[in-house]
Amino acid sequence: MKIILLGAPGAGKGTQAEVISGHLGIPTISTGNCLREAVRTGSPLGIKAKEDMDRGRLVPDEVVIGVVKDRIAMDDCKKGYILDGFPRTVAQAQALDAMGVEIDRVIDLEVADETIKRRLSGRRVCEGCGASYHLDYKAPKQEGICDLCGKALVIRKDDEPATVQDRLNVYHQQTEPVKAYYSAKGVLRQVEGQEKVEDTSALVLKALEA
Ligand code: AMP
């Protein structure tokens, strides 16, 4: 099954992608994680992407499309995959079509902007392995320390309040039109992002079957 998770930054796409991945046994492809890893290692891709990412802007379509094209060609994607954070523009959605990719379901996680702002202020990421935590919903066992690798947890630069507003603006202007694109194909399902992660997961899994 090939699945897309759409939604504003902080809507819970990464968290729900993990749940679906465990349920269906297919990998998650997060373009944000791929790009952050490239920035961490200082690769040419990372150097190209860093400034846009720090400012909360989208990385150019051709750069991200290249990342996804290479990743979905890998062996573990043969049975399907979950795209988290891609496509974020109609041009990216068209690029998937041009690659011959047939998407089975697009889950749109709906969360109000005010909730997003509150949620993102509590998000922390591991500077070592990139694992994601939240002070209210998914706290680490030891404050400020990653459960998985023991490195420090930090606030993502693009989660700082001024940048969050920019990212929400980008989402409304550039990513929301992607909903209509998939609605016209009959594969879009809208799910309210609930306060409790498990409640949202139940709705997401149901929407995958509907
Ligand atoms: P995310 O972790 O999905 O919120 O992504 C973090 C940042 O990576 C975004 O604010 C963009 O700068 C960049 N990015 C991730 N995915 C895409 C995409 N599909 N198109 C353009 N830029 C992206």
PDB file of C-alpha atoms and ligand atoms in Angstrom:
ATOM      1  CA  MET A   1       0.000   0.000   0.000  1.00  0.00           C
ATOM      2  CA  LYS A   2       1.266   3.471  -0.855  1.00  0.00           C
ATOM      3  CA  ILE A   3       0.137   6.114   1.595  1.00  0.00           C
ATOM      4  CA  ILE A   4       0.616   9.860   1.905  1.00  0.00           C
ATOM      5  CA  LEU A   5       0.254  11.723   5.192  1.00  0.00           C
ATOM      6  CA  LEU A   6      -0.760  15.329   4.650  1.00  0.00           C
ATOM      7  CA  GLY A   7      -1.120  17.962   7.343  1.00  0.00           C
ATOM      8  CA  ALA A   8       0.427  21.079   8.826  1.00  0.00           C
ATOM      9  CA  PRO A   9       3.811  20.909  10.550  1.00  0.00           C
ATOM     10  CA  GLY A  10       3.186  19.449  14.006  1.00  0.00           C
ATOM     11  CA  ALA A  11      -0.156  17.865  13.043  1.00  0.00           C
ATOM     12  CA  GLY A  12       1.244  14.472  14.068  1.00  0.00           C
ATOM     13  CA  LYS A  13       2.259  13.043  10.681  1.00  0.00           C
ATOM     14  CA  GLY A  14       5.490  11.512  11.999  1.00  0.00           C
ATOM     15  CA  THR A  15       3.764   9.916  14.988  1.00  0.00           C
ATOM     16  CA  GLN A  16       0.939   8.455  12.900  1.00  0.00           C
ATOM     17  CA  ALA A  17       3.417   7.299  10.240  1.00  0.00           C
ATOM     18  CA  GLU A  18       5.169   5.204  12.933  1.00  0.00           C
ATOM     19  CA  VAL A  19       1.840   3.638  13.916  1.00  0.00           C
ATOM     20  CA  ILE A  20       0.885   2.774  10.318  1.00  0.00           C
ATOM     21  CA  SER A  21       4.390   1.502   9.629  1.00  0.00           C
ATOM     22  CA  GLY A  22       4.161  -0.895  12.597  1.00  0.00           C
ATOM     23  CA  HIS A  23       0.670  -1.981  11.569  1.00  0.00           C
ATOM     24  CA  LEU A  24       1.329  -2.622   7.880  1.00  0.00           C
ATOM     25  CA  GLY A  25       5.051  -3.464   7.967  1.00  0.00           C
ATOM     26  CA  ILE A  26       6.009  -0.846   5.385  1.00  0.00           C
ATOM     27  CA  PRO A  27       8.678   1.877   5.787  1.00  0.00           C
ATOM     28  CA  THR A  28       8.109   5.551   6.403  1.00  0.00           C
ATOM     29  CA  ILE A  29       9.835   8.055   4.178  1.00  0.00           C
ATOM     30  CA  SER A  30      10.071  11.427   5.873  1.00  0.00           C
ATOM     31  CA  THR A  31      11.574  14.035   3.580  1.00  0.00           C
ATOM     32  CA  GLY A  32      12.139  16.285   6.618  1.00  0.00           C
ATOM     33  CA  ASN A  33      14.211  13.556   8.306  1.00  0.00           C
ATOM     34  CA  CYS A  34      16.140  12.817   5.097  1.00  0.00           C
ATOM     35  CA  LEU A  35      16.953  16.521   4.716  1.00  0.00           C
ATOM     36  CA  ARG A  36      17.890  16.991   8.408  1.00  0.00           C
ATOM     37  CA  GLU A  37      20.222  13.980   8.140  1.00  0.00           C
ATOM     38  CA  ALA A  38      21.804  15.541   5.045  1.00  0.00           C
ATOM     39  CA  VAL A  39      22.291  18.819   6.947  1.00  0.00           C
ATOM     40  CA  ARG A  40      23.827  16.936   9.908  1.00  0.00           C
ATOM     41  CA  THR A  41      26.346  15.143   7.723  1.00  0.00           C
ATOM     42  CA  GLY A  42      27.112  18.287   5.697  1.00  0.00           C
ATOM     43  CA  SER A  43      26.436  16.557   2.344  1.00  0.00           C
ATOM     44  CA  PRO A  44      25.907  18.658  -0.834  1.00  0.00           C
ATOM     45  CA  LEU A  45      22.144  18.075  -0.455  1.00  0.00           C
ATOM     46  CA  GLY A  46      22.292  19.346   3.137  1.00  0.00           C
ATOM     47  CA  ILE A  47      24.232  22.438   2.155  1.00  0.00           C
ATOM     48  CA  LYS A  48      21.596  23.219  -0.495  1.00  0.00           C
ATOM     49  CA  ALA A  49      18.663  22.670   1.888  1.00  0.00           C
ATOM     50  CA  LYS A  50      19.861  24.208   5.172  1.00  0.00           C
ATOM     51  CA  GLU A  51      18.985  27.869   4.666  1.00  0.00           C
ATOM     52  CA  ASP A  52      15.440  27.179   3.430  1.00  0.00           C
ATOM     53  CA  MET A  53      14.848  24.742   6.292  1.00  0.00           C
ATOM     54  CA  ASP A  54      16.112  27.104   8.995  1.00  0.00           C
ATOM     55  CA  ARG A  55      13.776  29.806   7.689  1.00  0.00           C
ATOM     56  CA  GLY A  56      10.751  27.534   7.499  1.00  0.00           C
ATOM     57  CA  ARG A  57      10.578  27.722   3.706  1.00  0.00           C
ATOM     58  CA  LEU A  58      10.214  24.814   1.322  1.00  0.00           C
ATOM     59  CA  VAL A  59      13.321  23.324  -0.238  1.00  0.00           C
ATOM     60  CA  PRO A  60      13.097  23.544  -4.084  1.00  0.00           C
ATOM     61  CA  ASP A  61      10.839  20.900  -5.657  1.00  0.00           C
ATOM     62  CA  GLU A  62      13.562  19.354  -7.840  1.00  0.00           C
ATOM     63  CA  VAL A  63      15.793  18.753  -4.799  1.00  0.00           C
ATOM     64  CA  VAL A  64      13.112  16.974  -2.745  1.00  0.00           C
ATOM     65  CA  ILE A  65      11.724  15.061  -5.732  1.00  0.00           C
ATOM     66  CA  GLY A  66      15.226  13.644  -6.319  1.00  0.00           C
ATOM     67  CA  VAL A  67      15.424  12.475  -2.689  1.00  0.00           C
ATOM     68  CA  VAL A  68      12.063  10.678  -2.909  1.00  0.00           C
ATOM     69  CA  LYS A  69      12.776   9.133  -6.308  1.00  0.00           C
ATOM     70  CA  ASP A  70      16.012   7.540  -5.009  1.00  0.00           C
ATOM     71  CA  ARG A  71      14.413   6.371  -1.759  1.00  0.00           C
ATOM     72  CA  ILE A  72      11.326   4.681  -3.258  1.00  0.00           C
ATOM     73  CA  ALA A  73      13.547   2.749  -5.670  1.00  0.00           C
ATOM     74  CA  MET A  74      15.080   0.867  -2.707  1.00  0.00           C
ATOM     75  CA  ASP A  75      14.229  -2.783  -1.990  1.00  0.00           C
ATOM     76  CA  ASP A  76      12.314  -2.180   1.256  1.00  0.00           C
ATOM     77  CA  CYS A  77       9.761  -0.060  -0.647  1.00  0.00           C
ATOM     78  CA  LYS A  78       8.587  -2.886  -2.923  1.00  0.00           C
ATOM     79  CA  LYS A  79       5.493  -3.676  -0.768  1.00  0.00           C
ATOM     80  CA  GLY A  80       4.646  -0.013  -0.308  1.00  0.00           C
ATOM     81  CA  TYR A  81       5.556   2.939   1.895  1.00  0.00           C
ATOM     82  CA  ILE A  82       4.276   5.912   3.805  1.00  0.00           C
ATOM     83  CA  LEU A  83       5.262   9.372   2.628  1.00  0.00           C
ATOM     84  CA  ASP A  84       5.471  11.810   5.547  1.00  0.00           C
ATOM     85  CA  GLY A  85       5.908  15.430   4.478  1.00  0.00           C
ATOM     86  CA  PHE A  86       5.843  14.770   0.732  1.00  0.00           C
ATOM     87  CA  PRO A  87       4.264  15.985  -1.528  1.00  0.00           C
ATOM     88  CA  ARG A  88       4.068  19.529  -0.164  1.00  0.00           C
ATOM     89  CA  THR A  89       3.271  21.221  -3.483  1.00  0.00           C
ATOM     90  CA  VAL A  90       1.060  20.305  -6.446  1.00  0.00           C
ATOM     91  CA  ALA A  91       4.231  20.106  -8.590  1.00  0.00           C
ATOM     92  CA  GLN A  92       5.593  17.422  -6.213  1.00  0.00           C
ATOM     93  CA  ALA A  93       2.315  15.478  -6.452  1.00  0.00           C
ATOM     94  CA  GLN A  94       2.507  15.672 -10.251  1.00  0.00           C
ATOM     95  CA  ALA A  95       6.109  14.433 -10.082  1.00  0.00           C
ATOM     96  CA  LEU A  96       4.923  11.298  -8.247  1.00  0.00           C
ATOM     97  CA  ASP A  97       2.399  10.693 -11.044  1.00  0.00           C
ATOM     98  CA  ALA A  98       5.150  11.198 -13.612  1.00  0.00           C
ATOM     99  CA  MET A  99       7.228   8.508 -11.820  1.00  0.00           C
ATOM    100  CA  GLY A 100       4.295   6.120 -12.296  1.00  0.00           C
ATOM    101  CA  VAL A 101       3.544   5.958  -8.562  1.00  0.00           C
ATOM    102  CA  GLU A 102      -0.093   5.070  -7.797  1.00  0.00           C
ATOM    103  CA  ILE A 103      -1.124   6.345  -4.389  1.00  0.00           C
ATOM    104  CA  ASP A 104      -3.761   4.231  -2.590  1.00  0.00           C
ATOM    105  CA  ARG A 105      -4.660   6.580   0.262  1.00  0.00           C
ATOM    106  CA  VAL A 106      -3.958  10.164   1.307  1.00  0.00           C
ATOM    107  CA  ILE A 107      -4.676  10.828   4.968  1.00  0.00           C
ATOM    108  CA  ASP A 108      -5.130  14.498   5.747  1.00  0.00           C
ATOM    109  CA  LEU A 109      -4.600  15.225   9.463  1.00  0.00           C
ATOM    110  CA  GLU A 110      -6.665  18.283  10.337  1.00  0.00           C
ATOM    111  CA  VAL A 111      -5.430  20.329  13.309  1.00  0.00           C
ATOM    112  CA  ALA A 112      -6.211  24.005  14.075  1.00  0.00           C
ATOM    113  CA  ASP A 113      -3.320  26.493  13.811  1.00  0.00           C
ATOM    114  CA  GLU A 114      -3.536  27.454  17.498  1.00  0.00           C
ATOM    115  CA  THR A 115      -3.191  23.800  18.521  1.00  0.00           C
ATOM    116  CA  ILE A 116      -0.224  23.438  16.158  1.00  0.00           C
ATOM    117  CA  LYS A 117       1.562  26.391  17.771  1.00  0.00           C
ATOM    118  CA  ARG A 118       1.029  24.943  21.246  1.00  0.00           C
ATOM    119  CA  ARG A 119       2.195  21.503  20.179  1.00  0.00           C
ATOM    120  CA  LEU A 120       5.330  22.651  18.404  1.00  0.00           C
ATOM    121  CA  SER A 121       6.506  24.618  21.440  1.00  0.00           C
ATOM    122  CA  GLY A 122       6.788  21.276  23.307  1.00  0.00           C
ATOM    123  CA  ARG A 123       8.543  19.315  20.586  1.00  0.00           C
ATOM    124  CA  ARG A 124      12.159  18.193  21.126  1.00  0.00           C
ATOM    125  CA  VAL A 125      14.483  16.241  18.852  1.00  0.00           C
ATOM    126  CA  CYS A 126      17.628  14.260  19.552  1.00  0.00           C
ATOM    127  CA  GLU A 127      20.709  15.955  18.162  1.00  0.00           C
ATOM    128  CA  GLY A 128      22.328  12.540  17.835  1.00  0.00           C
ATOM    129  CA  CYS A 129      19.840  10.226  16.099  1.00  0.00           C
ATOM    130  CA  GLY A 130      16.991  12.596  15.178  1.00  0.00           C
ATOM    131  CA  ALA A 131      14.344  10.805  17.310  1.00  0.00           C
ATOM    132  CA  SER A 132      11.356  13.009  18.106  1.00  0.00           C
ATOM    133  CA  TYR A 133       9.816  13.645  21.569  1.00  0.00           C
ATOM    134  CA  HIS A 134       7.167  15.881  23.084  1.00  0.00           C
ATOM    135  CA  LEU A 135       7.145  17.284  26.616  1.00  0.00           C
ATOM    136  CA  ASP A 136       3.385  16.593  26.998  1.00  0.00           C
ATOM    137  CA  TYR A 137       2.652  13.634  24.735  1.00  0.00           C
ATOM    138  CA  LYS A 138       5.885  11.621  24.449  1.00  0.00           C
ATOM    139  CA  ALA A 139       8.316  12.665  27.156  1.00  0.00           C
ATOM    140  CA  PRO A 140      11.749  11.019  27.330  1.00  0.00           C
ATOM    141  CA  LYS A 141      12.404   8.777  30.354  1.00  0.00           C
ATOM    142  CA  GLN A 142      15.128  11.179  31.536  1.00  0.00           C
ATOM    143  CA  GLU A 143      14.574  14.900  30.984  1.00  0.00           C
ATOM    144  CA  GLY A 144      16.549  16.316  28.055  1.00  0.00           C
ATOM    145  CA  ILE A 145      18.121  12.959  27.120  1.00  0.00           C
ATOM    146  CA  CYS A 146      17.269  10.669  24.192  1.00  0.00           C
ATOM    147  CA  ASP A 147      15.920   7.240  25.282  1.00  0.00           C
ATOM    148  CA  LEU A 148      17.466   5.627  22.219  1.00  0.00           C
ATOM    149  CA  CYS A 149      21.018   6.974  22.020  1.00  0.00           C
ATOM    150  CA  GLY A 150      21.593   9.039  25.194  1.00  0.00           C
ATOM    151  CA  LYS A 151      22.404  12.295  23.361  1.00  0.00           C
ATOM    152  CA  ALA A 152      20.884  15.694  24.232  1.00  0.00           C
ATOM    153  CA  LEU A 153      17.377  16.721  23.157  1.00  0.00           C
ATOM    154  CA  VAL A 154      17.095  20.151  21.544  1.00  0.00           C
ATOM    155  CA  ILE A 155      14.424  22.450  20.071  1.00  0.00           C
ATOM    156  CA  ARG A 156      14.445  22.302  16.276  1.00  0.00           C
ATOM    157  CA  LYS A 157      15.503  25.657  14.884  1.00  0.00           C
ATOM    158  CA  ASP A 158      12.367  25.752  12.729  1.00  0.00           C
ATOM    159  CA  ASP A 159      10.141  25.115  15.791  1.00  0.00           C
ATOM    160  CA  GLU A 160      10.968  28.534  17.218  1.00  0.00           C
ATOM    161  CA  PRO A 161       7.720  30.603  17.392  1.00  0.00           C
ATOM    162  CA  ALA A 162       8.513  33.146  14.628  1.00  0.00           C
ATOM    163  CA  THR A 163       9.450  30.367  12.209  1.00  0.00           C
ATOM    164  CA  VAL A 164       6.381  28.293  13.101  1.00  0.00           C
ATOM    165  CA  GLN A 165       4.103  31.084  11.841  1.00  0.00           C
ATOM    166  CA  ASP A 166       6.090  31.205   8.572  1.00  0.00           C
ATOM    167  CA  ARG A 167       5.772  27.426   8.192  1.00  0.00           C
ATOM    168  CA  LEU A 168       2.018  27.605   8.760  1.00  0.00           C
ATOM    169  CA  ASN A 169       1.743  30.303   6.087  1.00  0.00           C
ATOM    170  CA  VAL A 170       3.734  28.140   3.670  1.00  0.00           C
ATOM    171  CA  TYR A 171       1.463  25.198   4.513  1.00  0.00           C
ATOM    172  CA  HIS A 172      -1.743  27.133   3.811  1.00  0.00           C
ATOM    173  CA  GLN A 173      -0.446  28.658   0.591  1.00  0.00           C
ATOM    174  CA  GLN A 174       1.539  25.831  -0.978  1.00  0.00           C
ATOM    175  CA  THR A 175       0.469  22.524   0.581  1.00  0.00           C
ATOM    176  CA  GLU A 176      -3.298  22.897   1.064  1.00  0.00           C
ATOM    177  CA  PRO A 177      -3.909  22.808  -2.722  1.00  0.00           C
ATOM    178  CA  VAL A 178      -2.465  19.265  -2.680  1.00  0.00           C
ATOM    179  CA  LYS A 179      -5.659  18.168  -0.852  1.00  0.00           C
ATOM    180  CA  ALA A 180      -7.848  19.139  -3.801  1.00  0.00           C
ATOM    181  CA  TYR A 181      -5.446  17.324  -6.138  1.00  0.00           C
ATOM    182  CA  TYR A 182      -5.984  14.008  -4.319  1.00  0.00           C
ATOM    183  CA  SER A 183      -9.629  14.659  -3.538  1.00  0.00           C
ATOM    184  CA  ALA A 184     -10.238  14.778  -7.292  1.00  0.00           C
ATOM    185  CA  LYS A 185      -8.600  11.340  -7.559  1.00  0.00           C
ATOM    186  CA  GLY A 186     -10.953   9.975  -4.847  1.00  0.00           C
ATOM    187  CA  VAL A 187      -8.165   8.850  -2.489  1.00  0.00           C
ATOM    188  CA  LEU A 188      -8.255  11.655   0.116  1.00  0.00           C
ATOM    189  CA  ARG A 189      -9.572  10.910   3.629  1.00  0.00           C
ATOM    190  CA  GLN A 190      -9.760  13.635   6.278  1.00  0.00           C
ATOM    191  CA  VAL A 191      -9.073  12.801   9.914  1.00  0.00           C
ATOM    192  CA  GLU A 192      -9.379  15.169  12.880  1.00  0.00           C
ATOM    193  CA  GLY A 193      -6.100  15.194  14.822  1.00  0.00           C
ATOM    194  CA  GLN A 194      -7.341  14.397  18.329  1.00  0.00           C
ATOM    195  CA  GLU A 195      -5.712  15.362  21.617  1.00  0.00           C
ATOM    196  CA  LYS A 196      -4.790  11.732  22.317  1.00  0.00           C
ATOM    197  CA  VAL A 197      -2.394  10.040  19.891  1.00  0.00           C
ATOM    198  CA  GLU A 198      -4.201   6.650  20.217  1.00  0.00           C
ATOM    199  CA  ASP A 199      -7.555   8.235  19.324  1.00  0.00           C
ATOM    200  CA  THR A 200      -6.096   9.732  16.156  1.00  0.00           C
ATOM    201  CA  SER A 201      -4.392   6.423  15.293  1.00  0.00           C
ATOM    202  CA  ALA A 202      -7.710   4.576  15.528  1.00  0.00           C
ATOM    203  CA  LEU A 203      -9.283   7.074  13.106  1.00  0.00           C
ATOM    204  CA  VAL A 204      -6.295   6.908  10.752  1.00  0.00           C
ATOM    205  CA  LEU A 205      -6.327   3.097  10.587  1.00  0.00           C
ATOM    206  CA  LYS A 206     -10.081   3.170   9.918  1.00  0.00           C
ATOM    207  CA  ALA A 207      -9.608   5.765   7.159  1.00  0.00           C
ATOM    208  CA  LEU A 208      -7.005   3.529   5.487  1.00  0.00           C
ATOM    209  CA  GLU A 209      -9.657   0.835   5.094  1.00  0.00           C
ATOM    210  CA  ALA A 210     -12.522   3.118   4.069  1.00  0.00           C
TER     211      ALA A 210
HETATM  212  P1  AMP B   1       9.278  18.466   8.313  1.00  0.00           P
HETATM  213  O1  AMP B   1      10.147  17.712   9.261  1.00  0.00           O
HETATM  214  O2  AMP B   1       8.441  17.563   7.445  1.00  0.00           O
HETATM  215  O3  AMP B   1       8.454  19.536   9.003  1.00  0.00           O
HETATM  216  O4  AMP B   1      10.263  19.239   7.294  1.00  0.00           O
HETATM  217  C1  AMP B   1      11.207  20.176   7.756  1.00  0.00           C
HETATM  218  C2  AMP B   1      11.616  21.109   6.633  1.00  0.00           C
HETATM  219  O5  AMP B   1      12.223  20.344   5.576  1.00  0.00           O
HETATM  220  C3  AMP B   1      10.491  21.871   5.965  1.00  0.00           C
HETATM  221  O6  AMP B   1      10.119  23.052   6.680  1.00  0.00           O
HETATM  222  C4  AMP B   1      11.116  22.199   4.605  1.00  0.00           C
HETATM  223  O7  AMP B   1      12.073  23.240   4.701  1.00  0.00           O
HETATM  224  C5  AMP B   1      11.875  20.896   4.303  1.00  0.00           C
HETATM  225  N1  AMP B   1      11.009  19.924   3.597  1.00  0.00           N
HETATM  226  C6  AMP B   1      10.575  18.712   4.051  1.00  0.00           C
HETATM  227  N2  AMP B   1       9.810  18.093   3.153  1.00  0.00           N
HETATM  228  C7  AMP B   1       9.722  18.934   2.086  1.00  0.00           C
HETATM  229  C8  AMP B   1       9.046  18.890   0.837  1.00  0.00           C
HETATM  230  N3  AMP B   1       8.296  17.851   0.484  1.00  0.00           N
HETATM  231  N4  AMP B   1       9.211  19.941  -0.006  1.00  0.00           N
HETATM  232  C9  AMP B   1       9.983  21.000   0.311  1.00  0.00           C
HETATM  233  N5  AMP B   1      10.631  21.132   1.483  1.00  0.00           N
HETATM  234  C10 AMP B   1      10.512  20.111   2.374  1.00  0.00           C
END
